[in-house]
């Protein structure tokens, strides 16, 4: 007799399918030719039709299957009739081949908080930097980021006609990470990745103090964590408020599953329970390896300016 897979694995398997649907929606909106851009707090804080539709798709699809979850999405949308085309009811069978780590096997729906960034890197999306975009579904329990799914809808989009465009990466603590190959930065190289569109003096002062070999400026928290995993950068540093819990939950779970570390600039862990403050006021510092090298070089003046 087969037993029903544990909740965490069913949630991951559904989130995988939902993230692939999100990729399809994003492609459709972009090829439709009008992004219907809305400014939220200003010109560097945008929302497109893709952000809106994907948020609805992810939140409604998850809520249908897992009605007792707490789901917190980035976009503040007015109540609208449900468009059935947006619902994904499938699940990824491959994910269900993996066993749930024993310590998570008794999770109940009402204990889980899912943090959703329907489209991370919106500013870059509107400017045509398509490979900066990710879809982030982060799963937290007991205030901790446990597991996540990251879809990169335009991965490989410039790789030629035969290339498969888009990929979905998933994983969790004590489970592993799938859909991406880990590569390390060449030994002794210090490459920092940071924001392309939200930098300020504090962010730049912090990076300058670190005397690194190279600074890469790209959009998206998800994208920057993928750069750490693929050996394109050795640290993600953003010494400023602005990043939110939906930006960091899924990337943190995936990075931590690979023994990396993502914290604020003080080295404090983030909390992901449902009542937590959304903004990561004390910035973000993340590495796959050598966390202390970067954490020890954050200037005191930067730390003083960023209160958790
Ligand atoms: P970035 O590295 O600039 O792509 O930022 C990572 C995430 O944090 C994205 O979702 C941004 O929208 C968000 N973010 C960072 N700084 C700000 C800001 N000043 N205002 C609004 N969102 C921000
Ligand atoms: Mg985001
Ligand atoms: Mg977003």
mmCIF file of C-alpha atoms and ligand atoms in Angstrom:
data_model
loop_
_atom_site.group_PDB
_atom_site.id
_atom_site.type_symbol
_atom_site.label_atom_id
_atom_site.label_comp_id
_atom_site.label_asym_id
_atom_site.label_seq_id
_atom_site.Cartn_x
_atom_site.Cartn_y
_atom_site.Cartn_z
ATOM 1 C CA UNK A 1 0.000 0.000 0.000
ATOM 2 C CA UNK A 2 1.435 3.382 -0.925
ATOM 3 C CA UNK A 3 1.262 6.161 1.655
ATOM 4 C CA UNK A 4 0.645 9.794 0.838
ATOM 5 C CA UNK A 5 3.899 11.792 0.583
ATOM 6 C CA UNK A 6 4.633 14.222 3.427
ATOM 7 C CA UNK A 7 3.181 17.732 3.210
ATOM 8 C CA UNK A 8 6.551 19.403 2.549
ATOM 9 C CA UNK A 9 7.195 17.205 -0.500
ATOM 10 C CA UNK A 10 3.679 17.710 -1.861
ATOM 11 C CA UNK A 11 4.052 21.444 -1.342
ATOM 12 C CA UNK A 12 7.408 21.442 -3.142
ATOM 13 C CA UNK A 13 6.054 19.272 -5.983
ATOM 14 C CA UNK A 14 3.092 21.629 -6.468
ATOM 15 C CA UNK A 15 5.273 24.733 -6.146
ATOM 16 C CA UNK A 16 7.533 23.352 -8.875
ATOM 17 C CA UNK A 17 4.583 22.965 -11.286
ATOM 18 C CA UNK A 18 3.196 26.373 -10.254
ATOM 19 C CA UNK A 19 6.601 28.019 -10.872
ATOM 20 C CA UNK A 20 6.707 26.494 -14.380
ATOM 21 C CA UNK A 21 3.244 27.890 -15.049
ATOM 22 C CA UNK A 22 4.572 31.267 -13.855
ATOM 23 C CA UNK A 23 7.298 31.033 -16.499
ATOM 24 C CA UNK A 24 4.643 30.485 -19.165
ATOM 25 C CA UNK A 25 2.573 33.450 -17.952
ATOM 26 C CA UNK A 26 5.643 35.734 -17.947
ATOM 27 C CA UNK A 27 6.552 34.673 -21.504
ATOM 28 C CA UNK A 28 2.960 35.292 -22.646
ATOM 29 C CA UNK A 29 2.795 38.762 -21.089
ATOM 30 C CA UNK A 30 6.105 39.823 -22.617
ATOM 31 C CA UNK A 31 5.213 38.501 -26.055
ATOM 32 C CA UNK A 32 1.845 40.287 -25.763
ATOM 33 C CA UNK A 33 3.850 43.500 -26.166
ATOM 34 C CA UNK A 34 2.404 45.638 -23.337
ATOM 35 C CA UNK A 35 3.662 45.185 -19.789
ATOM 36 C CA UNK A 36 1.085 47.608 -18.302
ATOM 37 C CA UNK A 37 3.666 49.030 -15.889
ATOM 38 C CA UNK A 38 2.520 50.620 -12.628
ATOM 39 C CA UNK A 39 4.830 52.555 -10.278
ATOM 40 C CA UNK A 40 4.397 51.384 -6.666
ATOM 41 C CA UNK A 41 6.514 53.651 -4.425
ATOM 42 C CA UNK A 42 8.413 55.263 -7.326
ATOM 43 C CA UNK A 43 10.189 54.789 -10.636
ATOM 44 C CA UNK A 44 12.505 52.130 -9.189
ATOM 45 C CA UNK A 45 9.678 50.122 -7.649
ATOM 46 C CA UNK A 46 7.557 48.783 -10.488
ATOM 47 C CA UNK A 47 4.806 46.264 -11.044
ATOM 48 C CA UNK A 48 3.857 44.803 -14.432
ATOM 49 C CA UNK A 49 0.943 42.745 -15.658
ATOM 50 C CA UNK A 50 3.236 39.714 -15.289
ATOM 51 C CA UNK A 51 3.854 40.457 -11.571
ATOM 52 C CA UNK A 52 0.094 40.695 -11.042
ATOM 53 C CA UNK A 53 -0.971 37.607 -12.993
ATOM 54 C CA UNK A 54 1.800 35.433 -11.584
ATOM 55 C CA UNK A 55 1.032 36.499 -8.025
ATOM 56 C CA UNK A 56 -2.621 35.524 -8.541
ATOM 57 C CA UNK A 57 -1.620 32.264 -10.177
ATOM 58 C CA UNK A 58 0.785 31.202 -7.437
ATOM 59 C CA UNK A 59 -1.336 32.282 -4.481
ATOM 60 C CA UNK A 60 -4.628 30.891 -5.796
ATOM 61 C CA UNK A 61 -3.089 27.620 -6.976
ATOM 62 C CA UNK A 62 -1.431 27.031 -3.602
ATOM 63 C CA UNK A 63 -4.504 28.083 -1.600
ATOM 64 C CA UNK A 64 -6.761 25.682 -3.534
ATOM 65 C CA UNK A 65 -4.562 22.714 -2.709
ATOM 66 C CA UNK A 66 -3.350 23.772 0.719
ATOM 67 C CA UNK A 67 -6.133 25.919 2.205
ATOM 68 C CA UNK A 68 -4.593 26.307 5.667
ATOM 69 C CA UNK A 69 -1.247 27.690 4.535
ATOM 70 C CA UNK A 70 -0.321 31.298 5.250
ATOM 71 C CA UNK A 71 0.704 32.740 1.867
ATOM 72 C CA UNK A 72 2.355 36.160 1.724
ATOM 73 C CA UNK A 73 2.873 37.598 -1.753
ATOM 74 C CA UNK A 74 4.682 40.785 -2.718
ATOM 75 C CA UNK A 75 1.894 42.408 -4.702
ATOM 76 C CA UNK A 76 -0.958 44.113 -2.924
ATOM 77 C CA UNK A 77 -3.841 43.338 -5.289
ATOM 78 C CA UNK A 78 -7.521 44.157 -4.945
ATOM 79 C CA UNK A 79 -9.847 41.154 -4.785
ATOM 80 C CA UNK A 80 -10.674 39.919 -8.273
ATOM 81 C CA UNK A 81 -12.661 37.058 -9.727
ATOM 82 C CA UNK A 82 -10.470 33.996 -10.170
ATOM 83 C CA UNK A 83 -9.420 33.374 -13.758
ATOM 84 C CA UNK A 84 -9.396 29.581 -13.990
ATOM 85 C CA UNK A 85 -6.680 29.689 -16.654
ATOM 86 C CA UNK A 86 -4.336 30.954 -13.967
ATOM 87 C CA UNK A 87 -4.743 27.924 -11.727
ATOM 88 C CA UNK A 88 -2.126 25.174 -11.839
ATOM 89 C CA UNK A 89 -3.300 21.957 -10.243
ATOM 90 C CA UNK A 90 -0.431 19.685 -11.281
ATOM 91 C CA UNK A 91 2.627 18.577 -9.368
ATOM 92 C CA UNK A 92 6.134 17.537 -10.358
ATOM 93 C CA UNK A 93 6.380 13.746 -9.996
ATOM 94 C CA UNK A 94 10.188 13.916 -9.917
ATOM 95 C CA UNK A 95 10.074 15.913 -6.656
ATOM 96 C CA UNK A 96 7.852 13.245 -5.097
ATOM 97 C CA UNK A 97 10.554 10.606 -5.657
ATOM 98 C CA UNK A 98 12.520 12.171 -2.791
ATOM 99 C CA UNK A 99 11.770 11.400 0.851
ATOM 100 C CA UNK A 100 10.917 14.143 3.258
ATOM 101 C CA UNK A 101 13.671 14.807 5.824
ATOM 102 C CA UNK A 102 12.417 13.147 9.045
ATOM 103 C CA UNK A 103 12.571 16.351 11.069
ATOM 104 C CA UNK A 104 10.054 17.983 8.677
ATOM 105 C CA UNK A 105 7.753 15.020 8.167
ATOM 106 C CA UNK A 106 5.192 16.121 10.762
ATOM 107 C CA UNK A 107 4.710 19.687 9.516
ATOM 108 C CA UNK A 108 1.080 20.801 9.401
ATOM 109 C CA UNK A 109 -0.326 23.212 6.833
ATOM 110 C CA UNK A 110 -1.250 25.800 9.434
ATOM 111 C CA UNK A 111 2.381 25.940 10.652
ATOM 112 C CA UNK A 112 3.794 26.830 7.231
ATOM 113 C CA UNK A 113 4.294 30.308 5.765
ATOM 114 C CA UNK A 114 4.939 30.596 2.020
ATOM 115 C CA UNK A 115 6.681 33.777 0.829
ATOM 116 C CA UNK A 116 5.982 34.575 -2.835
ATOM 117 C CA UNK A 117 7.836 36.973 -5.111
ATOM 118 C CA UNK A 118 5.948 36.465 -8.375
ATOM 119 C CA UNK A 119 8.610 38.253 -10.396
ATOM 120 C CA UNK A 120 11.907 39.287 -8.834
ATOM 121 C CA UNK A 121 13.873 41.808 -10.874
ATOM 122 C CA UNK A 122 10.889 43.719 -12.272
ATOM 123 C CA UNK A 123 12.925 46.836 -13.066
ATOM 124 C CA UNK A 124 15.311 44.756 -15.168
ATOM 125 C CA UNK A 125 12.387 42.885 -16.783
ATOM 126 C CA UNK A 126 11.012 46.210 -18.015
ATOM 127 C CA UNK A 127 14.437 47.143 -19.417
ATOM 128 C CA UNK A 128 15.041 43.880 -21.273
ATOM 129 C CA UNK A 129 17.571 42.271 -18.902
ATOM 130 C CA UNK A 130 15.446 39.150 -19.031
ATOM 131 C CA UNK A 131 17.870 36.679 -17.489
ATOM 132 C CA UNK A 132 17.864 38.719 -14.241
ATOM 133 C CA UNK A 133 14.257 37.693 -13.605
ATOM 134 C CA UNK A 134 13.250 34.897 -11.219
ATOM 135 C CA UNK A 135 10.035 33.609 -9.633
ATOM 136 C CA UNK A 136 10.501 32.873 -5.923
ATOM 137 C CA UNK A 137 8.418 30.527 -3.751
ATOM 138 C CA UNK A 138 9.927 30.192 -0.279
ATOM 139 C CA UNK A 139 8.663 27.762 2.369
ATOM 140 C CA UNK A 140 9.169 28.627 6.038
ATOM 141 C CA UNK A 141 8.252 26.821 9.236
ATOM 142 C CA UNK A 142 8.988 27.841 12.819
ATOM 143 C CA UNK A 143 10.218 31.180 11.437
ATOM 144 C CA UNK A 144 12.961 29.496 9.418
ATOM 145 C CA UNK A 145 13.405 29.256 5.618
ATOM 146 C CA UNK A 146 13.275 25.492 5.036
ATOM 147 C CA UNK A 147 12.768 24.921 1.317
ATOM 148 C CA UNK A 148 12.122 26.753 -1.903
ATOM 149 C CA UNK A 149 11.601 26.857 -5.628
ATOM 150 C CA UNK A 150 13.274 29.344 -7.972
ATOM 151 C CA UNK A 151 12.222 29.557 -11.613
ATOM 152 C CA UNK A 152 14.385 31.556 -14.002
ATOM 153 C CA UNK A 153 12.025 32.044 -16.948
ATOM 154 C CA UNK A 154 14.605 33.367 -19.402
ATOM 155 C CA UNK A 155 17.586 31.189 -18.494
ATOM 156 C CA UNK A 156 19.470 30.447 -21.736
ATOM 157 C CA UNK A 157 17.327 32.807 -23.772
ATOM 158 C CA UNK A 158 20.340 34.041 -25.708
ATOM 159 C CA UNK A 159 21.909 30.609 -26.137
ATOM 160 C CA UNK A 160 20.583 29.884 -29.633
ATOM 161 C CA UNK A 161 17.511 28.367 -31.230
ATOM 162 C CA UNK A 162 18.060 24.827 -29.898
ATOM 163 C CA UNK A 163 18.542 25.846 -26.267
ATOM 164 C CA UNK A 164 15.832 25.076 -23.723
ATOM 165 C CA UNK A 165 14.757 28.424 -22.302
ATOM 166 C CA UNK A 166 13.989 28.644 -18.582
ATOM 167 C CA UNK A 167 14.766 26.403 -15.641
ATOM 168 C CA UNK A 168 13.363 25.508 -12.260
ATOM 169 C CA UNK A 169 15.611 24.962 -9.258
ATOM 170 C CA UNK A 170 14.250 23.463 -6.053
ATOM 171 C CA UNK A 171 15.561 22.198 -2.779
ATOM 172 C CA UNK A 172 15.514 22.317 0.959
ATOM 173 C CA UNK A 173 17.480 21.851 4.142
ATOM 174 C CA UNK A 174 18.580 18.230 4.695
ATOM 175 C CA UNK A 175 17.208 17.464 1.236
ATOM 176 C CA UNK A 176 19.634 18.951 -1.306
ATOM 177 C CA UNK A 177 19.281 21.253 -4.301
ATOM 178 C CA UNK A 178 18.217 20.132 -7.773
ATOM 179 C CA UNK A 179 18.171 21.769 -11.203
ATOM 180 C CA UNK A 180 21.488 23.619 -10.913
ATOM 181 C CA UNK A 181 25.150 22.620 -10.842
ATOM 182 C CA UNK A 182 27.303 24.080 -8.090
ATOM 183 C CA UNK A 183 30.497 25.729 -9.270
ATOM 184 C CA UNK A 184 33.011 27.620 -7.194
ATOM 185 C CA UNK A 185 34.606 30.977 -7.934
ATOM 186 C CA UNK A 186 38.315 30.548 -8.867
ATOM 187 C CA UNK A 187 40.403 30.234 -5.672
ATOM 188 C CA UNK A 188 41.505 33.556 -4.195
ATOM 189 C CA UNK A 189 39.109 35.631 -6.347
ATOM 190 C CA UNK A 190 36.745 38.011 -4.568
ATOM 191 C CA UNK A 191 33.814 38.932 -6.772
ATOM 192 C CA UNK A 192 30.858 40.813 -5.304
ATOM 193 C CA UNK A 193 27.405 40.883 -6.869
ATOM 194 C CA UNK A 194 25.034 43.702 -5.925
ATOM 195 C CA UNK A 195 21.992 45.636 -7.078
ATOM 196 C CA UNK A 196 21.938 47.244 -10.503
ATOM 197 C CA UNK A 197 19.055 49.623 -9.859
ATOM 198 C CA UNK A 198 18.880 50.190 -6.071
ATOM 199 C CA UNK A 199 22.452 51.144 -5.156
ATOM 200 C CA UNK A 200 23.261 54.127 -2.958
ATOM 201 C CA UNK A 201 26.262 55.532 -1.088
ATOM 202 C CA UNK A 202 25.994 53.026 1.748
ATOM 203 C CA UNK A 203 25.918 50.044 -0.632
ATOM 204 C CA UNK A 204 28.916 51.394 -2.549
ATOM 205 C CA UNK A 205 30.867 52.331 0.630
ATOM 206 C CA UNK A 206 30.421 48.820 1.960
ATOM 207 C CA UNK A 207 31.685 47.229 -1.251
ATOM 208 C CA UNK A 208 34.606 49.690 -1.598
ATOM 209 C CA UNK A 209 35.800 48.791 1.897
ATOM 210 C CA UNK A 210 36.138 45.156 0.825
ATOM 211 C CA UNK A 211 38.814 45.659 -1.803
ATOM 212 C CA UNK A 212 37.385 43.058 -4.150
ATOM 213 C CA UNK A 213 38.621 42.030 -7.611
ATOM 214 C CA UNK A 214 35.328 42.681 -9.375
ATOM 215 C CA UNK A 215 31.844 44.063 -8.748
ATOM 216 C CA UNK A 216 28.915 42.728 -10.793
ATOM 217 C CA UNK A 217 25.722 44.797 -10.793
ATOM 218 C CA UNK A 218 22.635 42.807 -11.736
ATOM 219 C CA UNK A 219 18.944 42.772 -10.861
ATOM 220 C CA UNK A 220 17.114 40.377 -8.577
ATOM 221 C CA UNK A 221 17.847 38.760 -5.226
ATOM 222 C CA UNK A 222 17.091 35.340 -6.719
ATOM 223 C CA UNK A 223 19.431 35.973 -9.633
ATOM 224 C CA UNK A 224 22.268 37.061 -7.356
ATOM 225 C CA UNK A 225 21.983 33.940 -5.193
ATOM 226 C CA UNK A 226 22.067 31.815 -8.373
ATOM 227 C CA UNK A 227 25.299 33.626 -9.287
ATOM 228 C CA UNK A 228 26.784 32.532 -5.944
ATOM 229 C CA UNK A 229 25.777 28.919 -6.583
ATOM 230 C CA UNK A 230 27.176 28.922 -10.133
ATOM 231 C CA UNK A 231 30.532 30.462 -9.161
ATOM 232 C CA UNK A 232 29.979 33.783 -10.937
ATOM 233 C CA UNK A 233 30.239 35.738 -7.679
ATOM 234 C CA UNK A 234 31.631 34.986 -4.235
ATOM 235 C CA UNK A 235 29.418 37.335 -2.199
ATOM 236 C CA UNK A 236 26.051 39.079 -2.596
ATOM 237 C CA UNK A 237 26.187 42.334 -0.662
ATOM 238 C CA UNK A 238 23.358 44.855 -0.386
ATOM 239 C CA UNK A 239 23.991 47.218 2.529
ATOM 240 C CA UNK A 240 20.654 49.007 2.395
ATOM 241 C CA UNK A 241 17.013 48.446 3.279
ATOM 242 C CA UNK A 242 14.794 47.571 0.293
ATOM 243 C CA UNK A 243 14.961 43.814 -0.052
ATOM 244 C CA UNK A 244 11.957 42.027 1.515
ATOM 245 C CA UNK A 245 11.245 38.611 3.033
ATOM 246 C CA UNK A 246 9.753 37.314 -0.251
ATOM 247 C CA UNK A 247 13.063 38.207 -1.954
ATOM 248 C CA UNK A 248 15.175 36.224 0.484
ATOM 249 C CA UNK A 249 13.101 33.244 1.706
ATOM 250 C CA UNK A 250 13.460 30.861 -1.270
ATOM 251 C CA UNK A 251 17.045 31.932 -2.136
ATOM 252 C CA UNK A 252 18.091 31.585 1.520
ATOM 253 C CA UNK A 253 16.607 28.074 1.848
ATOM 254 C CA UNK A 254 18.346 26.940 -1.340
ATOM 255 C CA UNK A 255 21.682 28.533 -0.426
ATOM 256 C CA UNK A 256 21.542 27.102 3.109
ATOM 257 C CA UNK A 257 20.718 23.664 1.682
ATOM 258 C CA UNK A 258 24.126 23.909 -0.042
ATOM 259 C CA UNK A 259 25.818 24.964 3.243
ATOM 260 C CA UNK A 260 25.957 28.616 2.172
ATOM 261 C CA UNK A 261 24.801 31.485 4.345
ATOM 262 C CA UNK A 262 22.428 34.439 3.861
ATOM 263 C CA UNK A 263 21.952 37.000 6.657
ATOM 264 C CA UNK A 264 21.718 40.750 7.178
ATOM 265 C CA UNK A 265 24.970 42.761 7.103
ATOM 266 C CA UNK A 266 25.452 42.116 10.850
ATOM 267 C CA UNK A 267 25.368 38.361 10.297
ATOM 268 C CA UNK A 268 21.926 38.037 11.941
ATOM 269 C CA UNK A 269 19.614 35.334 10.552
ATOM 270 C CA UNK A 270 16.280 36.351 9.083
ATOM 271 C CA UNK A 271 12.958 35.237 10.551
ATOM 272 C CA UNK A 272 10.088 34.238 8.287
ATOM 273 C CA UNK A 273 7.090 33.813 10.597
ATOM 274 C CA UNK A 274 3.862 35.393 9.349
ATOM 275 C CA UNK A 275 3.993 38.522 11.526
ATOM 276 C CA UNK A 276 7.600 39.470 10.785
ATOM 277 C CA UNK A 277 8.407 42.888 9.303
ATOM 278 C CA UNK A 278 8.583 42.524 5.519
ATOM 279 C CA UNK A 279 11.596 44.712 4.807
ATOM 280 C CA UNK A 280 15.108 43.436 5.469
ATOM 281 C CA UNK A 281 16.142 46.749 7.071
ATOM 282 C CA UNK A 282 19.723 45.721 7.750
ATOM 283 C CA UNK A 283 20.491 44.658 4.194
ATOM 284 C CA UNK A 284 21.680 41.318 2.861
ATOM 285 C CA UNK A 285 25.002 39.489 2.938
ATOM 286 C CA UNK A 286 25.200 36.054 1.328
ATOM 287 C CA UNK A 287 27.924 33.630 0.276
ATOM 288 C CA UNK A 288 28.271 29.993 -0.712
ATOM 289 C CA UNK A 289 31.714 29.825 0.983
ATOM 290 C CA UNK A 290 33.925 32.141 3.078
ATOM 291 C CA UNK A 291 31.074 34.038 4.737
ATOM 292 C CA UNK A 292 33.357 35.318 7.516
ATOM 293 C CA UNK A 293 35.776 36.885 5.032
ATOM 294 C CA UNK A 294 33.034 39.292 3.898
ATOM 295 C CA UNK A 295 31.153 39.622 7.211
ATOM 296 C CA UNK A 296 34.348 40.699 8.984
ATOM 297 C CA UNK A 297 34.944 43.429 6.389
ATOM 298 C CA UNK A 298 31.590 45.211 6.664
ATOM 299 C CA UNK A 299 32.625 48.665 7.965
ATOM 300 C CA UNK A 300 31.363 49.700 11.427
ATOM 301 C CA UNK A 301 29.915 52.883 9.871
ATOM 302 C CA UNK A 302 27.740 50.741 7.567
ATOM 303 C CA UNK A 303 26.611 48.534 10.454
ATOM 304 C CA UNK A 304 25.732 51.605 12.534
ATOM 305 C CA UNK A 305 23.557 52.924 9.691
ATOM 306 C CA UNK A 306 21.609 49.680 9.277
ATOM 307 C CA UNK A 307 19.472 48.820 12.285
ATOM 308 C CA UNK A 308 17.799 45.367 12.060
HETATM 309 P P1 LIG B 1 17.853 44.398 -6.682
HETATM 310 O O1 LIG B 1 19.123 43.736 -6.288
HETATM 311 O O2 LIG B 1 17.975 45.867 -6.873
HETATM 312 O O3 LIG B 1 17.200 43.714 -7.815
HETATM 313 O O4 LIG B 1 16.896 44.213 -5.425
HETATM 314 C C1 LIG B 1 16.520 42.936 -4.937
HETATM 315 C C2 LIG B 1 15.061 42.956 -4.538
HETATM 316 O O5 LIG B 1 14.848 43.944 -3.539
HETATM 317 C C3 LIG B 1 14.132 43.325 -5.690
HETATM 318 O O6 LIG B 1 12.915 42.657 -5.530
HETATM 319 C C4 LIG B 1 13.912 44.800 -5.511
HETATM 320 O O7 LIG B 1 12.676 45.213 -6.011
HETATM 321 C C5 LIG B 1 13.965 44.946 -3.985
HETATM 322 N N1 LIG B 1 14.508 46.253 -3.615
HETATM 323 C C6 LIG B 1 15.787 46.554 -3.292
HETATM 324 N N2 LIG B 1 15.925 47.867 -3.023
HETATM 325 C C7 LIG B 1 14.703 48.404 -3.173
HETATM 326 C C8 LIG B 1 14.180 49.712 -3.039
HETATM 327 N N3 LIG B 1 14.954 50.735 -2.692
HETATM 328 N N4 LIG B 1 12.859 49.904 -3.298
HETATM 329 C C9 LIG B 1 12.081 48.859 -3.660
HETATM 330 N N5 LIG B 1 12.511 47.610 -3.805
HETATM 331 C C10 LIG B 1 13.801 47.371 -3.569
HETATM 332 MG MG1 LIG B 2 11.899 40.898 -5.582
HETATM 333 MG MG1 LIG B 3 8.750 41.043 -7.308
#
